[in-house]
XYZ file of C-alpha atoms in Angstrom:
323
model
C -49.202 -136.558 -14.645
C -46.620 -139.338 -15.027
C -43.821 -139.819 -17.555
C -43.243 -136.120 -18.087
C -39.680 -136.970 -19.083
C -37.394 -139.932 -19.586
C -38.321 -143.576 -20.093
C -41.861 -144.828 -20.562
C -41.168 -148.549 -20.106
C -38.607 -151.010 -18.819
C -35.729 -152.273 -20.972
C -37.137 -155.593 -22.184
C -34.613 -158.199 -23.277
C -35.051 -161.694 -24.679
C -31.843 -163.286 -23.473
C -31.017 -165.167 -20.284
C -29.328 -163.335 -17.443
C -25.564 -163.138 -18.060
C -24.349 -164.438 -14.711
C -25.161 -168.115 -15.256
C -22.917 -168.423 -18.297
C -20.199 -166.282 -16.731
C -20.186 -168.587 -13.699
C -19.704 -171.689 -15.862
C -16.892 -170.124 -17.857
C -15.050 -168.805 -14.839
C -15.240 -172.036 -12.866
C -13.928 -173.956 -15.864
C -11.039 -171.518 -16.290
C -10.357 -170.869 -12.594
C -11.378 -173.888 -10.465
C -9.619 -172.224 -7.492
C -12.695 -169.979 -7.170
C -14.550 -172.944 -5.641
C -12.278 -172.701 -2.589
C -13.803 -169.270 -1.872
C -17.261 -170.832 -1.393
C -16.866 -171.230 2.351
C -18.388 -169.582 5.439
C -17.160 -166.175 6.562
C -15.492 -166.860 9.939
C -15.823 -163.224 11.040
C -19.433 -162.539 10.045
C -21.047 -163.821 13.228
C -18.741 -161.726 15.427
C -19.212 -158.590 13.363
C -22.989 -158.979 13.553
C -22.804 -159.550 17.298
C -20.802 -156.344 17.665
C -23.304 -154.347 15.602
C -26.275 -155.667 17.567
C -24.575 -154.857 20.879
C -23.677 -151.383 19.576
C -27.320 -150.673 18.853
C -28.331 -152.063 22.235
C -25.897 -149.638 23.880
C -27.243 -146.833 21.686
C -30.768 -147.654 22.887
C -29.640 -147.086 26.457
C -27.865 -143.844 25.543
C -30.745 -142.252 23.604
C -33.405 -142.881 26.247
C -32.927 -139.350 27.665
C -32.016 -137.518 24.448
C -34.139 -134.741 22.977
C -36.063 -135.924 19.924
C -34.070 -133.787 17.492
C -30.808 -135.349 18.690
C -32.336 -138.793 18.668
C -33.212 -138.361 14.989
C -29.757 -136.921 14.254
C -27.976 -139.936 15.729
C -30.493 -142.282 14.125
C -29.420 -140.968 10.716
C -25.686 -140.502 11.327
C -24.960 -143.606 13.405
C -27.986 -145.886 13.688
C -28.780 -145.637 9.989
C -25.308 -146.908 9.105
C -25.481 -149.745 11.627
C -28.975 -150.896 10.697
C -28.275 -150.696 6.982
C -25.120 -152.708 7.559
C -27.169 -155.292 9.466
C -29.648 -155.635 6.595
C -26.684 -156.353 4.326
C -25.411 -158.888 6.840
C -28.852 -160.507 6.662
C -28.405 -160.551 2.894
C -25.143 -162.456 3.244
C -26.634 -164.787 5.864
C -29.501 -165.571 3.463
C -26.844 -167.222 1.285
C -25.854 -169.426 4.257
C -22.378 -167.936 4.575
C -22.465 -167.462 8.366
C -22.364 -171.177 9.236
C -22.258 -172.879 5.832
C -24.847 -174.579 3.644
C -24.932 -177.642 5.921
C -26.417 -175.565 8.756
C -29.387 -173.825 7.143
C -31.350 -173.590 10.401
C -28.468 -171.901 12.200
C -28.186 -169.359 9.411
C -31.909 -168.600 9.503
C -31.986 -168.114 13.267
C -28.843 -166.011 13.162
C -30.488 -163.784 10.550
C -33.392 -163.289 12.974
C -30.862 -162.297 15.642
C -29.252 -159.794 13.234
C -32.753 -158.474 12.541
C -33.361 -157.373 16.169
C -32.066 -153.754 15.894
C -33.992 -153.224 12.658
C -37.172 -152.983 14.719
C -39.456 -154.748 12.251
C -39.385 -158.411 11.113
C -37.465 -158.620 7.863
C -34.981 -161.483 7.682
C -37.245 -164.451 6.944
C -39.256 -162.642 4.265
C -36.087 -161.330 2.638
C -34.651 -164.814 2.223
C -37.919 -166.099 0.752
C -37.863 -163.516 -2.031
C -34.136 -163.003 -2.507
C -33.612 -166.436 -4.021
C -35.911 -165.378 -6.867
C -33.837 -162.247 -7.444
C -30.835 -164.442 -8.218
C -32.655 -167.218 -10.039
C -34.861 -164.914 -12.125
C -32.884 -161.680 -12.374
C -35.212 -159.091 -13.879
C -37.925 -161.726 -14.248
C -41.345 -160.220 -14.894
C -43.583 -160.973 -11.909
C -40.786 -162.904 -10.180
C -37.975 -160.518 -9.267
C -39.502 -158.154 -6.699
C -36.359 -156.007 -6.735
C -37.703 -154.480 -9.974
C -40.129 -151.571 -9.446
C -43.759 -151.835 -10.509
C -45.175 -150.058 -13.536
C -46.957 -147.648 -11.192
C -43.623 -146.653 -9.662
C -42.077 -146.212 -13.099
C -44.993 -144.134 -14.344
C -45.373 -141.822 -11.349
C -41.855 -141.307 -9.986
C -40.480 -139.702 -13.128
C -39.480 -136.149 -12.135
C -36.568 -135.113 -9.901
C -38.836 -134.259 -6.956
C -40.793 -137.510 -7.242
C -37.642 -139.600 -7.685
C -36.220 -137.966 -4.555
C -39.398 -138.942 -2.699
C -39.158 -142.471 -4.104
C -35.621 -142.808 -2.751
C -36.713 -141.551 0.664
C -39.527 -144.113 0.751
C -37.432 -147.108 -0.333
C -38.118 -149.051 2.878
C -41.845 -148.959 2.165
C -41.532 -149.950 -1.489
C -39.186 -152.844 -0.721
C -41.566 -154.045 1.989
C -44.837 -153.719 0.071
C -43.764 -154.519 -3.494
C -43.513 -158.308 -2.978
C -47.126 -158.390 -1.782
C -48.231 -156.819 -5.068
C -45.828 -158.388 -7.567
C -45.346 -161.948 -6.306
C -47.343 -162.713 -3.148
C -46.371 -165.926 -1.363
C -47.805 -167.845 1.571
C -46.544 -166.840 5.012
C -43.951 -169.313 6.254
C -43.301 -170.660 9.745
C -39.998 -168.793 9.900
C -41.749 -165.520 9.100
C -44.140 -166.074 12.003
C -41.240 -166.882 14.336
C -39.292 -163.875 13.049
C -42.284 -161.650 13.866
C -42.779 -163.104 17.354
C -39.105 -162.764 18.259
C -38.973 -159.201 16.927
C -42.094 -158.126 18.801
C -40.743 -159.659 22.005
C -37.443 -157.790 21.593
C -39.206 -154.486 20.893
C -41.477 -155.004 23.907
C -38.493 -155.765 26.139
C -36.661 -152.589 25.060
C -39.818 -150.552 25.609
C -40.322 -152.061 29.074
C -36.719 -151.398 30.067
C -36.105 -147.936 28.635
C -39.355 -146.536 27.254
C -40.475 -145.278 23.868
C -37.415 -143.358 22.663
C -35.087 -146.369 22.161
C -37.763 -148.150 20.096
C -38.325 -144.983 18.075
C -34.554 -144.699 17.615
C -34.303 -148.217 16.137
C -37.231 -147.663 13.783
C -35.898 -144.260 12.727
C -32.460 -145.789 12.147
C -33.988 -148.288 9.735
C -36.248 -145.834 7.942
C -33.591 -143.136 7.559
C -30.691 -145.512 6.916
C -32.550 -147.402 4.203
C -34.052 -144.271 2.678
C -32.253 -141.146 1.473
C -28.843 -142.100 2.858
C -25.393 -142.431 1.225
C -25.278 -146.184 1.819
C -28.651 -146.552 0.071
C -26.934 -145.670 -3.164
C -26.273 -149.388 -3.524
C -30.006 -150.020 -4.103
C -29.784 -148.017 -7.332
C -26.177 -148.775 -8.222
C -26.602 -152.548 -8.380
C -29.059 -153.048 -11.259
C -30.385 -149.770 -12.641
C -29.347 -149.374 -16.258
C -26.826 -146.535 -16.286
C -25.369 -147.889 -19.534
C -27.425 -149.749 -22.127
C -26.551 -153.431 -22.302
C -25.407 -153.678 -18.672
C -27.792 -154.755 -15.916
C -25.437 -155.368 -12.970
C -22.723 -153.008 -11.725
C -20.027 -153.075 -9.075
C -18.663 -150.363 -6.801
C -15.175 -150.779 -5.302
C -15.065 -147.749 -2.999
C -14.601 -147.378 0.777
C -18.249 -147.881 1.740
C -17.664 -151.579 1.111
C -15.824 -151.598 4.445
C -19.105 -151.145 6.352
C -21.418 -153.031 3.972
C -19.865 -156.494 3.789
C -18.548 -155.721 0.284
C -22.058 -155.226 -1.075
C -20.515 -153.100 -3.812
C -18.933 -156.168 -5.428
C -22.284 -156.879 -7.004
C -21.299 -158.354 -10.355
C -19.037 -160.724 -8.454
C -21.859 -161.554 -6.051
C -24.304 -162.446 -8.823
C -21.634 -164.497 -10.533
C -21.057 -166.456 -7.298
C -23.852 -165.972 -4.732
C -22.438 -168.639 -2.414
C -19.161 -166.758 -1.911
C -19.293 -164.512 1.190
C -18.712 -160.805 0.824
C -15.291 -161.027 2.480
C -14.038 -163.197 -0.405
C -15.562 -161.307 -3.334
C -12.462 -159.098 -3.857
C -10.497 -162.330 -4.351
C -12.814 -163.340 -7.205
C -11.924 -160.145 -9.041
C -8.246 -160.693 -8.235
C -8.298 -164.248 -9.624
C -10.224 -163.364 -12.782
C -9.614 -159.644 -13.490
C -10.345 -159.969 -17.202
C -13.992 -160.716 -16.346
C -14.434 -157.513 -14.302
C -11.933 -154.766 -15.022
C -13.472 -153.852 -18.383
C -17.020 -153.611 -17.046
C -18.603 -150.234 -16.195
C -18.423 -149.548 -12.481
C -19.666 -146.916 -10.055
C -17.172 -144.706 -8.269
C -19.548 -143.155 -5.723
C -22.913 -144.219 -4.312
C -23.725 -140.572 -3.553
C -23.160 -139.687 -7.203
C -25.374 -142.622 -8.160
C -28.206 -141.069 -6.153
C -27.568 -137.626 -7.643
C -27.567 -138.930 -11.206
C -30.671 -141.025 -10.569
C -32.603 -137.965 -9.426
C -31.486 -135.525 -12.094
C -30.857 -137.620 -15.219
C -33.977 -138.023 -17.374
C -32.821 -141.417 -18.618
C -32.805 -142.798 -15.075
C -35.754 -143.662 -12.873
C -37.708 -146.702 -11.693
C -38.221 -147.726 -15.339
C -34.448 -147.958 -15.926
C -34.326 -151.684 -15.244
C -33.785 -154.683 -17.498
C -36.752 -157.056 -17.533
C -37.261 -160.470 -19.100
C -39.848 -163.226 -19.146
C -38.446 -166.198 -17.237
C -39.443 -169.839 -17.263
C -40.147 -171.069 -13.755
C -37.525 -173.426 -12.377
C -38.135 -176.275 -9.982
C -38.337 -174.948 -6.429
C -35.486 -176.360 -4.370
C -36.013 -174.316 -1.208
């Protein structure tokens, strides 16, 4: 039933992730990079604009026919909500207000979460730190698919379904791979989100709430921007586990495509990542890179060598928790 073609296991390696050593070398050679580790002064205003845009969209769609509601949820709302999830990603690295204002960053992430429709921000931060600390770590990095996903989603049709259902897998996988206790911020995130959804429903009815949820499901599923999910760490070329994309979709995704740069320096905001490559081009220009997120999705579906199993995995030693 499963594994009719392609890989039958992950790519197991017995070396540390490459980004830690790269970071040390680059900081020693280019100390000016440290100056880029500062808050993004525009992030908070961009997020505010995106949230207000979705609030306006909620008012506009309240009388739309369902087919048009779903159309605009994919074409417009999907882009906005996906962009907001990537803003939440940046905020999780404390780049909205700086590392000295962790509480402000966490509450601002909850604000950015409002148009997503479901509580997401607090749980994302809790698990994302492990993705950086234990990249590809067995049982630690929940960005890596499970063995069940790798075994079953192995044909073009099943891989297409897997891409469409990405929001569900990213939400449920942590509960299976690395369950953690519910935190106070997660409870607050949920209460705030439910209150916002209830307020929108009370003001304008069911359709605006459905629009926000559809925007998240469609925008994070089979959508051009979702190519970054696959582009970032799936092994398109043996020996490389992180890839960058320097195309125009970075303009609406907070430079999420600069992913090698981001893993090299997680505390640098997306707006400054192009400067990292400019300062140290010899560390990036020779690396394989993606030219199109849409092509990434196409290749993932139709290439036998690609699928949920096409990820580098390693056994990691647990570090001291500093959260």
